[in-house]
Coordinates of C-alpha atoms in Angstrom, one line a residue:
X1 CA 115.1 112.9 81.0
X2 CA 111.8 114.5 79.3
X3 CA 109.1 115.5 82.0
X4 CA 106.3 112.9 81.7
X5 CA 102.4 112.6 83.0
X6 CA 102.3 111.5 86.2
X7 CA 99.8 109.2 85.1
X8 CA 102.0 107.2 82.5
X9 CA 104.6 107.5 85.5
X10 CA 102.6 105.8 88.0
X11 CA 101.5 103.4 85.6
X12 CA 105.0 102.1 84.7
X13 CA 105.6 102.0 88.6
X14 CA 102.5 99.8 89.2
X15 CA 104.6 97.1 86.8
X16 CA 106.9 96.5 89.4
X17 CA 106.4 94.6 92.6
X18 CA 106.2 96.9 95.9
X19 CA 105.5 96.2 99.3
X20 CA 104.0 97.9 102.4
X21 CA 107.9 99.4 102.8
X22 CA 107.7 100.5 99.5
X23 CA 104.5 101.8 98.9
X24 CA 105.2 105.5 99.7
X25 CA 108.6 105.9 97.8
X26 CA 108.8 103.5 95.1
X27 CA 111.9 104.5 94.0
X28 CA 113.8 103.0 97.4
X29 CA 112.2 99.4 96.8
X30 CA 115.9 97.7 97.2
X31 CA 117.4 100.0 99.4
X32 CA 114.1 99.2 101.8
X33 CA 114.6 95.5 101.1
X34 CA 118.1 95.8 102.2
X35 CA 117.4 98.0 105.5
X36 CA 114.8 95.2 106.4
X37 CA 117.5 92.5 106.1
X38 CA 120.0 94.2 107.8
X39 CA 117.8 94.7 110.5
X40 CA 116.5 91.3 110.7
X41 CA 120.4 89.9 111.0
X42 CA 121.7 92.5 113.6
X43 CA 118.9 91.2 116.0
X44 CA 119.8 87.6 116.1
X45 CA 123.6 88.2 116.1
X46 CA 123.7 91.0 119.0
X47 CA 121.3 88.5 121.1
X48 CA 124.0 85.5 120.8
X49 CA 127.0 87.7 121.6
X50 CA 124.4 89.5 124.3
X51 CA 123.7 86.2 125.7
X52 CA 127.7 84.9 125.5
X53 CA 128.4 88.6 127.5
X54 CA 125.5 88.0 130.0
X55 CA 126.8 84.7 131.1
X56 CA 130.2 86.2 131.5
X57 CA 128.4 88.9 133.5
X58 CA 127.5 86.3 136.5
X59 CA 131.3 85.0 136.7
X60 CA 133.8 86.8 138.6
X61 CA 133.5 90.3 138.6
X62 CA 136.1 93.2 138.3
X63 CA 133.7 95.7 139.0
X64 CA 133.8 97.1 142.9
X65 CA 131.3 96.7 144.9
X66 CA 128.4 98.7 144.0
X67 CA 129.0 99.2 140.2
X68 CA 128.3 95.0 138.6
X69 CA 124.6 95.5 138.9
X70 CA 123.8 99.4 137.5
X71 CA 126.3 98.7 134.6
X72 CA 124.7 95.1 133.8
X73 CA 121.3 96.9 134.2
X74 CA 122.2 100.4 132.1
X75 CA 124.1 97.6 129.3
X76 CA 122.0 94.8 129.1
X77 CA 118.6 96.6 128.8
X78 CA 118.9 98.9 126.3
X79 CA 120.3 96.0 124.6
X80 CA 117.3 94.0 124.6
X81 CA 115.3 96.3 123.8
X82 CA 117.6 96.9 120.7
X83 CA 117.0 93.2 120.0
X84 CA 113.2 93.0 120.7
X85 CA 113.0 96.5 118.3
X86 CA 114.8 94.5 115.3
X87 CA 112.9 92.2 115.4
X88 CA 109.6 93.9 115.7
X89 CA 111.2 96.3 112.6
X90 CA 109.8 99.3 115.0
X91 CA 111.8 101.8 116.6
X92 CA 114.7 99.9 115.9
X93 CA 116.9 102.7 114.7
X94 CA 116.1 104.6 118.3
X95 CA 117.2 101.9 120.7
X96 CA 119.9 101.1 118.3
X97 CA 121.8 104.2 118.8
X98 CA 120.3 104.4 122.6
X99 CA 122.7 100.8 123.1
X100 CA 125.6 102.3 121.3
X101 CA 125.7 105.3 123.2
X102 CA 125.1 103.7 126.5
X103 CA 127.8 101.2 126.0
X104 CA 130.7 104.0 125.3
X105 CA 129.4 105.6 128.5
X106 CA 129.8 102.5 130.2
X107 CA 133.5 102.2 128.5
X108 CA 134.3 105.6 129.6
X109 CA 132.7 104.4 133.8
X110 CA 134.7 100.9 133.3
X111 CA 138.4 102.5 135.5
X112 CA 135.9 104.1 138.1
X113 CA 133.8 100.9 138.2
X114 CA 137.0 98.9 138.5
X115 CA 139.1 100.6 141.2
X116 CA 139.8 99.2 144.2
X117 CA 137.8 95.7 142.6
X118 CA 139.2 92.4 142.1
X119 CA 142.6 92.1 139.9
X120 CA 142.0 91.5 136.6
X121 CA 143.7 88.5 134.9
X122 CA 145.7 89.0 131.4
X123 CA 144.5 85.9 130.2
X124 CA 140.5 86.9 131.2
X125 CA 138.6 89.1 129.1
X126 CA 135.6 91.0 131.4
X127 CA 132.0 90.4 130.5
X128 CA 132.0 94.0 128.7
X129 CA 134.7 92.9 125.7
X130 CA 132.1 91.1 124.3
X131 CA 129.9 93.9 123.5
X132 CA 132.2 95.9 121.6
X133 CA 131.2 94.7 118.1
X134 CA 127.6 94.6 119.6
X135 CA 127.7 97.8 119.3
X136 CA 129.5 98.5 116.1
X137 CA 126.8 96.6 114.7
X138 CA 124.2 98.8 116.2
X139 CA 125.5 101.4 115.1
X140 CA 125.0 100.2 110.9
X141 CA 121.5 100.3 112.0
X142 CA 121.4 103.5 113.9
X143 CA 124.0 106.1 112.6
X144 CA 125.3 107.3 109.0
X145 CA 128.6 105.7 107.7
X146 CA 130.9 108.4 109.2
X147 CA 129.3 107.8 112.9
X148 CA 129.8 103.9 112.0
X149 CA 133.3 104.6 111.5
X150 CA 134.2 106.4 114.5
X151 CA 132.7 103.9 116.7
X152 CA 134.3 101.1 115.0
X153 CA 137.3 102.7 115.5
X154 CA 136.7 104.4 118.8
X155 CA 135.0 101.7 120.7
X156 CA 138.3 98.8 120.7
X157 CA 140.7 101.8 121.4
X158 CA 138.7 103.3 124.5
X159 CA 138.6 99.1 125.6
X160 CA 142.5 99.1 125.2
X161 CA 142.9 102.2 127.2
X162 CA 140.6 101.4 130.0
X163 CA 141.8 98.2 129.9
X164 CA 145.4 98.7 130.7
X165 CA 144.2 101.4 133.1
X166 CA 142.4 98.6 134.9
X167 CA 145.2 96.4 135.1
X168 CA 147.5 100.0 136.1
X169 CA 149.7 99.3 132.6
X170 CA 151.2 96.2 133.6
X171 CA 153.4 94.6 130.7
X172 CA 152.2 91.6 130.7
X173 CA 149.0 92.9 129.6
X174 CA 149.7 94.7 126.5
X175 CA 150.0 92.1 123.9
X176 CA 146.6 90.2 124.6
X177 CA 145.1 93.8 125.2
X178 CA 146.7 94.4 121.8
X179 CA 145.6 91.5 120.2
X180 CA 141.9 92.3 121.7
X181 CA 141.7 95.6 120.0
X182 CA 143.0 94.3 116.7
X183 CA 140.4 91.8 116.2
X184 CA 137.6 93.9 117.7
X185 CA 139.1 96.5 115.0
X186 CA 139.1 93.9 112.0
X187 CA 135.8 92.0 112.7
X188 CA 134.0 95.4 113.1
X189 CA 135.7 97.2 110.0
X190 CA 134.5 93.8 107.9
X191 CA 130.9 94.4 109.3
X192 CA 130.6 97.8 108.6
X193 CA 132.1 97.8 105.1
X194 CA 129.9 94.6 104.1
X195 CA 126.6 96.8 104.9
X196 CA 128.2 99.9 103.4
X197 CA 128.6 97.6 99.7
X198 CA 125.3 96.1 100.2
X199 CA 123.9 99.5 100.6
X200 CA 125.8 101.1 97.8
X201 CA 124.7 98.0 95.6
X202 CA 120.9 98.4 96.4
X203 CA 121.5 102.0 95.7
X204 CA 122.5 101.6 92.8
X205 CA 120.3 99.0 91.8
X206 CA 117.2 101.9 92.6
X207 CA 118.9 104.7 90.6
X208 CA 118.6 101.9 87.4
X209 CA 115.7 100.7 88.0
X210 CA 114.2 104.9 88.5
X211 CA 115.8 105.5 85.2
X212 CA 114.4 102.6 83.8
X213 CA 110.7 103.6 84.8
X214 CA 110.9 106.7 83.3
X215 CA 112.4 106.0 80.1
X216 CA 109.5 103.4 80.0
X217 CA 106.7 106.4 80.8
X218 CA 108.6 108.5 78.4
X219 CA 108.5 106.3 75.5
X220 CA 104.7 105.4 76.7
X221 CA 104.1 109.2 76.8
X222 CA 105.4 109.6 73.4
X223 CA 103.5 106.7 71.8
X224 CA 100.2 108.0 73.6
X225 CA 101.2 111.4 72.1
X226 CA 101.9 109.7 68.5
X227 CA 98.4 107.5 68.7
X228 CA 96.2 111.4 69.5
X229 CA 97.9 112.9 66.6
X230 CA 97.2 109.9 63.9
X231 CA 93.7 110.0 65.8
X232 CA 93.0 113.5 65.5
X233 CA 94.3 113.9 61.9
X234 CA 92.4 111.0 60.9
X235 CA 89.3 113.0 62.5
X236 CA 90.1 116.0 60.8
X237 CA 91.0 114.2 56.9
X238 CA 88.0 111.9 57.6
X239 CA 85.2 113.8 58.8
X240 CA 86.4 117.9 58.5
X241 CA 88.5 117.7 55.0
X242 CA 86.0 115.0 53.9
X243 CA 83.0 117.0 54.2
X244 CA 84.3 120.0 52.5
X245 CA 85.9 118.5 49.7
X246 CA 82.8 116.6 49.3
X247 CA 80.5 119.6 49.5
X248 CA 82.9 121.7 47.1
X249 CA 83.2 118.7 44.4
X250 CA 79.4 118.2 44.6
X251 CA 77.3 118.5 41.2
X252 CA 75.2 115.6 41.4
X253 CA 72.0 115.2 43.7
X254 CA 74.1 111.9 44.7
X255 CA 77.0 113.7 45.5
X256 CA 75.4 116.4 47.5
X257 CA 73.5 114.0 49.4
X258 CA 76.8 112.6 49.8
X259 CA 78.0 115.5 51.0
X260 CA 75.4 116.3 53.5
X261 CA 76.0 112.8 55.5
X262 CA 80.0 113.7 55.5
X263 CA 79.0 117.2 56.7
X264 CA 76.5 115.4 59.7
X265 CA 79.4 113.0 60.8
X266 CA 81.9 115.6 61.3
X267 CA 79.7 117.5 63.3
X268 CA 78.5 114.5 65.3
X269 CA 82.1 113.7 65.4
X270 CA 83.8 116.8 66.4
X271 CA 80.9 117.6 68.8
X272 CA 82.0 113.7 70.5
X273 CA 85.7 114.2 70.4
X274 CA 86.2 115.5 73.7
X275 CA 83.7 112.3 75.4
X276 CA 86.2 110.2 73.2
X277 CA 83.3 108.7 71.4
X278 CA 85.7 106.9 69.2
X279 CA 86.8 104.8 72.1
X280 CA 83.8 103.1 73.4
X281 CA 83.8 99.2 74.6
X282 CA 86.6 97.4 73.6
X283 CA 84.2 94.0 73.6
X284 CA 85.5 91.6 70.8
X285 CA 83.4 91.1 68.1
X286 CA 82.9 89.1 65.1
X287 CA 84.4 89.7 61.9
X288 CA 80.6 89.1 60.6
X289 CA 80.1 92.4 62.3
X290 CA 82.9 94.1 60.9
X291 CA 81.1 94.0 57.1
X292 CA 77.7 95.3 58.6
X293 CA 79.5 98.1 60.0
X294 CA 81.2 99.1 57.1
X295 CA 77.5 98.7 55.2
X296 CA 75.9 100.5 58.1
X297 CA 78.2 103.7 57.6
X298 CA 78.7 103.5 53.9
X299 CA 74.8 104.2 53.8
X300 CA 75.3 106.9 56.5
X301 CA 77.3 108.8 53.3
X302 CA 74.8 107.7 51.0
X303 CA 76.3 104.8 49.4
X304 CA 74.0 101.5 49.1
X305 CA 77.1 98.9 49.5
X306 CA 76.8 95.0 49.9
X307 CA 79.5 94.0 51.5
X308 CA 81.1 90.1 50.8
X309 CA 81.6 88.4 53.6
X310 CA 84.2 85.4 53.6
X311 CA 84.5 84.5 57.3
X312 CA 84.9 80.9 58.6
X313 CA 84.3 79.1 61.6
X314 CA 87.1 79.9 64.1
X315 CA 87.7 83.0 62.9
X316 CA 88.9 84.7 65.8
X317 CA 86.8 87.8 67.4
X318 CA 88.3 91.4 66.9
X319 CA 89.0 93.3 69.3
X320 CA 87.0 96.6 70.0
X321 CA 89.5 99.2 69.3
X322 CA 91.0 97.0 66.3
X323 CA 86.9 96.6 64.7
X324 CA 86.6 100.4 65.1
X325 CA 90.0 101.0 63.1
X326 CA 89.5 98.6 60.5
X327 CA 86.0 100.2 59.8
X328 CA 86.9 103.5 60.0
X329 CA 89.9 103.0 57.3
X330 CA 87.9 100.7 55.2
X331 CA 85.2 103.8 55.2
X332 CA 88.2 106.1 54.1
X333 CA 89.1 103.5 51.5
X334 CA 85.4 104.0 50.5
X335 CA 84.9 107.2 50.4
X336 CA 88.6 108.0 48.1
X337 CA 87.0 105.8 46.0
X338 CA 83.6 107.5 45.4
X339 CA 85.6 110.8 45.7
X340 CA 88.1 110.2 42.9
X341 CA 86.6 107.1 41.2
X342 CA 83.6 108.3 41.5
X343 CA 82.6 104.5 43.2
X344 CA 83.2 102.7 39.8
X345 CA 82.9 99.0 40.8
X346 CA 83.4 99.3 43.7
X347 CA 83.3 96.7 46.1
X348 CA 84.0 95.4 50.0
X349 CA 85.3 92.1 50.6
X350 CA 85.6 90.6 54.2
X351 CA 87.6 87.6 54.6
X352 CA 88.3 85.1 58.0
X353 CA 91.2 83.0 58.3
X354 CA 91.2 80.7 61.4
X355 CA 94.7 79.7 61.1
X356 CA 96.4 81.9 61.7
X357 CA 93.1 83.4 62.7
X358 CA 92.5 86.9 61.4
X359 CA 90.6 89.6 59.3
X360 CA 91.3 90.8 56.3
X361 CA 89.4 93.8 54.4
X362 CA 89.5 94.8 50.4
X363 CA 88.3 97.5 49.2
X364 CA 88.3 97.9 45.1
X365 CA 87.1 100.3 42.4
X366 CA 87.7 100.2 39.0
X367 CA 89.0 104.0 38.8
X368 CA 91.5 105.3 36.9
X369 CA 94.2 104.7 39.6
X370 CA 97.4 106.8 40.7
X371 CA 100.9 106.8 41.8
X372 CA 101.1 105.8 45.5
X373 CA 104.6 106.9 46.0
X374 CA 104.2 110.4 44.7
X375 CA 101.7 110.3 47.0
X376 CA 102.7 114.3 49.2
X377 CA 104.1 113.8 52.9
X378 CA 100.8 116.4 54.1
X379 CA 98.2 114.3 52.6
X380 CA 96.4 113.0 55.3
X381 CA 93.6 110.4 53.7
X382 CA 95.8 107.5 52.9
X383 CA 98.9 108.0 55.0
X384 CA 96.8 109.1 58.4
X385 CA 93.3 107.9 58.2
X386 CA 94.4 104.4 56.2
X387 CA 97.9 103.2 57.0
X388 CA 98.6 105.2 60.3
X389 CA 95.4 104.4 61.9
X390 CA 95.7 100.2 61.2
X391 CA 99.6 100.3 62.4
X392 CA 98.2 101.9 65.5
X393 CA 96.0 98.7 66.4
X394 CA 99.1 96.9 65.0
X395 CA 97.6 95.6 62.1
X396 CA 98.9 96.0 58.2
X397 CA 97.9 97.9 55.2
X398 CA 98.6 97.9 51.7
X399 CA 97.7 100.0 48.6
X400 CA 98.3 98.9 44.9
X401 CA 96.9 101.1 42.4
X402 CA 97.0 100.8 38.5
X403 CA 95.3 102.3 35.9
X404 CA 93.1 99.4 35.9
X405 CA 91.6 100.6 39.6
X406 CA 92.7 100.4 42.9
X407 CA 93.0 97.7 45.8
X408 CA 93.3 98.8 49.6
X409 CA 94.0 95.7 52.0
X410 CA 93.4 95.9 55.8
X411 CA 94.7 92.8 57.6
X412 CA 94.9 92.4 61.2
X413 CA 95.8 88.6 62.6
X414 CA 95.3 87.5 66.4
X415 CA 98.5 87.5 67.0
X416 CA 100.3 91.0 66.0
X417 CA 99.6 92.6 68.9
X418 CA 96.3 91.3 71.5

């Protein structure tokens, strides 16, 4: 992918929704989502298996005497706060792994805790047993996939080996110790591998969407490069070329008056590029205007024009940066015409349409014509400053040109593009 201004980046990003989550690394906005909802469902579950383990906690204890309370306390604490951090969404990750870790410590304490303590029953799970998914599921929020693994694996084995230590390996303990392990084995292998695919999914879903964005600031990059090139060789045909053609061609007081107002603009212009003069307000206005602009500049090169003005109510209002492009090609269309016509009948037409609502601009002269087509690719007054310049405000133009004169047509309707 092409490097592109920051600018057009952060502009395609601002497109797309973000949140508070988000607004720091845009490019995680599912994977944040998903780390939020995962949060937000580990809370809840770990308090109702917390609170099923808590209540089993007050029956009859296998722990000797001494050891029920600190491993309640040292268990059940850090698992609250583990809850209370969930659902807050602060710190959550920290008392997270602080349960997981605490409750494999308390695993590994469970044969000291239990020697010389009640007998245990096969049939009776102890209160403990009933955290051991508790804290697989702490650690999807608190340790990478490899350390979710391990404990999902490590945490029902070391319960089946203290377990049968406990009860000193009697037989009659190894199947439900078995069957114990296995589904503390499958129910937390199905949790972990259910957030591992949601992850991977939002992943994924992050890297499309990132590409996405930049493509979209690439091809905005690219059109913004396009629009300053038609712009500034329009400029440079318009005002530069103009002005020197004009001033080499003139023989005529008319046409070096002519070519002392094209010489002004291009100063005035090239002096204004950098404030991007061209730019302005992009305040609608009516298509009325449009014609005393074009009469307004075509006496800025010396030209008296009266413009005809065909424009009916509910004509729609033209946008700023549309009025300034239509103008400034109609002018061009003006001045080829007194340059190589030499402004035989010429003429300005400026029509409305209310439906569809639009503008349409003529410009005619009676001059001896040419060949459009064999019209060179580096010719710059009718390609750049006419046809470019109108597709870049997504309007149309047309030229037909006989030996009977020549007809340039600017249309624009409401619709094409604002």
């Amino acid at each position: 992918m092409p490097d592109v201004d920051r600018s057009v980046l952060d502009e395609a990003w601002a497109r797309i929704p973000h949140t508070r989550e988000t607004s720091d690394d845009p490019g995680s906005f599912t994977q944040k989502r998903i780390e939020r909802v995962i949060t937000l469902l580990v809370g809840p579950a770990c308090l109702v298996l917390g609170v099923q383990a808590f209540v089993a906690a007050f029956g009859p204890s296998d722990e000797a005497a001494g050891w029920h309370l600190p491993l309640v306390v040292g268990v059940f604490v850090p698992l609250v706060a583990m809850v209370v951090a969930c659902a807050a969404n602060r710190f959550a990750q920290l008392f997270s792994g602080l349960f997981a870790v605490l409750f494999m410590v308390a695993l590994v304490l469970w044969p000291f805790a239990t020697a010389g303590g009640q007998a245990p029953s096969p049939t009776e799970n102890p209160w403990i047993f009933y955290l051991i998914n508790v804290a697989t599921v702490a650690t999807v929020v608190a340790f990478p996939l490899p350390l979710q693994v391990a404990w999902t694996v490590a945490a029902p084995l070391l319960f089946g080996v203290v377990r049968l230590l406990q009860a000193g390996g009697r037989p009659e303990f190894l199947l439900p110790v078995a069957l114990d392990v296995s589904f503390a084995l499958l129910l937390g292998s199905v949790l972990v591998t259910l957030t591992w695919m949601y992850r991977s999914i939002a992943a994924n879903v992050d890297e499309t969407r990132t590409r996405a964005v930049a493509s979209y600031a690439s091809a905005a990059a690219t059109a913004a490069t396009e629009h300053e090139r038609v712009a500034v060789a329009a400029l440079m045909h318009d005002s530069v070329l103009g002005a020197l053609l004009a001033a080499e061609r003139a023989a005529t007081p008319r046409e070096r008056t002519l070519a002392v107002s094209m010489a002004r603009e291009a100063l005035t212009r090239l002096a204004n590029a950098e404030k991007d003069a061209l730019e302005g307000s992009d305040e609608p206005m009516d298509a009325v205007a449009l014609a005393d602009d074009i009469e307004k500049s075509a006496r800025d090169f010396g030209v008296e024009l009266v413009v005809v003005r065909r424009v009916p109510d509910g004509t729609p209002r033209v946008p700023g940066r549309v009025a300034r492009a239509l103008v400034l090609a109609a002018m061009q269309a003006v001045a080829n015409a007194v340059q190589h016509a030499d402004a035989a009948a010429l003429s300005v037409e400026v029509m409305g349409s209310a439906d569809p609502g639009g503008v349409t601009i003529r410009v005619r002269d009676a001059g001896r014509g040419f060949d459009v087509d064999a019209i060179p690719a580096d010719r710059l007054g009718i390609r750049g400053s006419i046809i470019a310049r109108v597709t870049a405000v997504g309007g149309r133009s047309s030229v037909d040109s006989s030996p009977a004169g020549t007809t340039v047509t600017l249309e624009w309707e409401s619709g094409d593009r604002w």
